């Protein structure tokens, strides 16, 4: 939870900078518009791209939580 919040905040701050937010030699994704806010950038990403991002973060979180509870795994909230 905390890692995701920190990554989201860092991403928001990065998206506000001219380096990420400004003009690019090649568009990072279809529908890219330079000089918009992070919220508008998210709205401009195609639906398939949003689903890929959410699925990838979900897989990382699942892996980080010990997906499948392998032998010898103790969750960090249970003293691991």
PDB file of C-alpha atoms in Angstrom:
ATOM      1  CA  UNK A   1       0.000   0.000   0.000  1.00  0.00           C
ATOM      2  CA  UNK A   2       2.706   2.476   0.986  1.00  0.00           C
ATOM      3  CA  UNK A   3       4.947   1.555  -1.939  1.00  0.00           C
ATOM      4  CA  UNK A   4       2.112   2.094  -4.405  1.00  0.00           C
ATOM      5  CA  UNK A   5       1.244   5.463  -2.845  1.00  0.00           C
ATOM      6  CA  UNK A   6       4.881   6.598  -2.965  1.00  0.00           C
ATOM      7  CA  UNK A   7       5.251   5.459  -6.584  1.00  0.00           C
ATOM      8  CA  UNK A   8       2.017   7.231  -7.509  1.00  0.00           C
ATOM      9  CA  UNK A   9       3.119  10.462  -5.861  1.00  0.00           C
ATOM     10  CA  UNK A  10       6.532  10.310  -7.503  1.00  0.00           C
ATOM     11  CA  UNK A  11       4.893   9.629 -10.855  1.00  0.00           C
ATOM     12  CA  UNK A  12       2.595  12.611 -10.395  1.00  0.00           C
ATOM     13  CA  UNK A  13       5.530  14.893  -9.586  1.00  0.00           C
ATOM     14  CA  UNK A  14       7.533  13.558 -12.556  1.00  0.00           C
ATOM     15  CA  UNK A  15       4.592  14.093 -14.911  1.00  0.00           C
ATOM     16  CA  UNK A  16       4.477  17.757 -13.886  1.00  0.00           C
ATOM     17  CA  UNK A  17       8.048  18.410 -15.083  1.00  0.00           C
ATOM     18  CA  UNK A  18       8.741  19.797 -18.575  1.00  0.00           C
ATOM     19  CA  UNK A  19      11.104  16.870 -19.230  1.00  0.00           C
ATOM     20  CA  UNK A  20       8.193  14.415 -19.179  1.00  0.00           C
ATOM     21  CA  UNK A  21       5.316  16.765 -19.874  1.00  0.00           C
ATOM     22  CA  UNK A  22       6.870  18.674 -22.786  1.00  0.00           C
ATOM     23  CA  UNK A  23       7.510  17.995 -26.450  1.00  0.00           C
ATOM     24  CA  UNK A  24       9.206  14.725 -27.458  1.00  0.00           C
ATOM     25  CA  UNK A  25      11.020  13.705 -30.659  1.00  0.00           C
ATOM     26  CA  UNK A  26       8.732  10.653 -30.849  1.00  0.00           C
ATOM     27  CA  UNK A  27       5.329  10.444 -29.161  1.00  0.00           C
ATOM     28  CA  UNK A  28       5.451   8.078 -26.144  1.00  0.00           C
ATOM     29  CA  UNK A  29       1.960   6.744 -26.937  1.00  0.00           C
ATOM     30  CA  UNK A  30      -0.791   7.245 -29.478  1.00  0.00           C
ATOM     31  CA  UNK A  31      -2.774  10.364 -28.630  1.00  0.00           C
ATOM     32  CA  UNK A  32       0.076  12.073 -26.697  1.00  0.00           C
ATOM     33  CA  UNK A  33      -0.521  15.782 -26.143  1.00  0.00           C
ATOM     34  CA  UNK A  34       2.309  17.931 -24.787  1.00  0.00           C
ATOM     35  CA  UNK A  35       1.805  20.428 -21.974  1.00  0.00           C
ATOM     36  CA  UNK A  36      -1.172  18.864 -20.189  1.00  0.00           C
ATOM     37  CA  UNK A  37      -1.650  17.993 -16.517  1.00  0.00           C
ATOM     38  CA  UNK A  38      -1.040  14.462 -15.177  1.00  0.00           C
ATOM     39  CA  UNK A  39      -4.812  13.891 -14.982  1.00  0.00           C
ATOM     40  CA  UNK A  40      -5.214  14.889 -18.626  1.00  0.00           C
ATOM     41  CA  UNK A  41      -2.264  12.654 -19.570  1.00  0.00           C
ATOM     42  CA  UNK A  42      -4.024   9.681 -17.940  1.00  0.00           C
ATOM     43  CA  UNK A  43      -7.247  10.538 -19.802  1.00  0.00           C
ATOM     44  CA  UNK A  44      -5.306  10.608 -23.110  1.00  0.00           C
ATOM     45  CA  UNK A  45      -3.819   7.105 -22.670  1.00  0.00           C
ATOM     46  CA  UNK A  46      -5.764   4.502 -24.680  1.00  0.00           C
ATOM     47  CA  UNK A  47      -7.968   2.130 -22.640  1.00  0.00           C
ATOM     48  CA  UNK A  48      -5.777  -0.881 -23.507  1.00  0.00           C
ATOM     49  CA  UNK A  49      -2.727   0.963 -22.138  1.00  0.00           C
ATOM     50  CA  UNK A  50      -4.503   1.760 -18.870  1.00  0.00           C
ATOM     51  CA  UNK A  51      -5.503  -1.893 -18.461  1.00  0.00           C
ATOM     52  CA  UNK A  52      -1.902  -2.992 -19.072  1.00  0.00           C
ATOM     53  CA  UNK A  53      -0.620  -0.593 -16.417  1.00  0.00           C
ATOM     54  CA  UNK A  54      -3.216  -1.701 -13.846  1.00  0.00           C
ATOM     55  CA  UNK A  55      -2.615  -5.407 -14.592  1.00  0.00           C
ATOM     56  CA  UNK A  56       1.170  -4.988 -14.298  1.00  0.00           C
ATOM     57  CA  UNK A  57       0.920  -3.175 -10.957  1.00  0.00           C
ATOM     58  CA  UNK A  58      -1.534  -5.808  -9.736  1.00  0.00           C
ATOM     59  CA  UNK A  59       0.893  -8.593 -10.663  1.00  0.00           C
ATOM     60  CA  UNK A  60       3.736  -6.815  -8.862  1.00  0.00           C
ATOM     61  CA  UNK A  61       1.600  -6.407  -5.753  1.00  0.00           C
ATOM     62  CA  UNK A  62       0.518 -10.047  -5.889  1.00  0.00           C
ATOM     63  CA  UNK A  63       4.122 -11.181  -6.218  1.00  0.00           C
ATOM     64  CA  UNK A  64       5.191  -8.895  -3.388  1.00  0.00           C
ATOM     65  CA  UNK A  65       2.514 -10.386  -1.136  1.00  0.00           C
ATOM     66  CA  UNK A  66       3.915 -13.916  -1.602  1.00  0.00           C
ATOM     67  CA  UNK A  67       1.526 -15.161  -4.267  1.00  0.00           C
ATOM     68  CA  UNK A  68       0.626 -18.758  -3.531  1.00  0.00           C
ATOM     69  CA  UNK A  69       2.317 -18.722  -0.098  1.00  0.00           C
ATOM     70  CA  UNK A  70       5.401 -20.796  -0.992  1.00  0.00           C
ATOM     71  CA  UNK A  71       6.962 -23.017   1.692  1.00  0.00           C
ATOM     72  CA  UNK A  72       8.776 -21.019   4.327  1.00  0.00           C
ATOM     73  CA  UNK A  73       7.129 -17.710   3.351  1.00  0.00           C
ATOM     74  CA  UNK A  74       5.924 -15.556   6.227  1.00  0.00           C
ATOM     75  CA  UNK A  75       3.998 -12.386   5.413  1.00  0.00           C
ATOM     76  CA  UNK A  76       5.586  -9.221   6.776  1.00  0.00           C
ATOM     77  CA  UNK A  77       2.532  -8.508   8.930  1.00  0.00           C
ATOM     78  CA  UNK A  78       2.914 -11.930  10.554  1.00  0.00           C
ATOM     79  CA  UNK A  79       6.525 -11.455  11.620  1.00  0.00           C
ATOM     80  CA  UNK A  80       8.262 -12.222   8.301  1.00  0.00           C
TER      81      UNK A  80
END
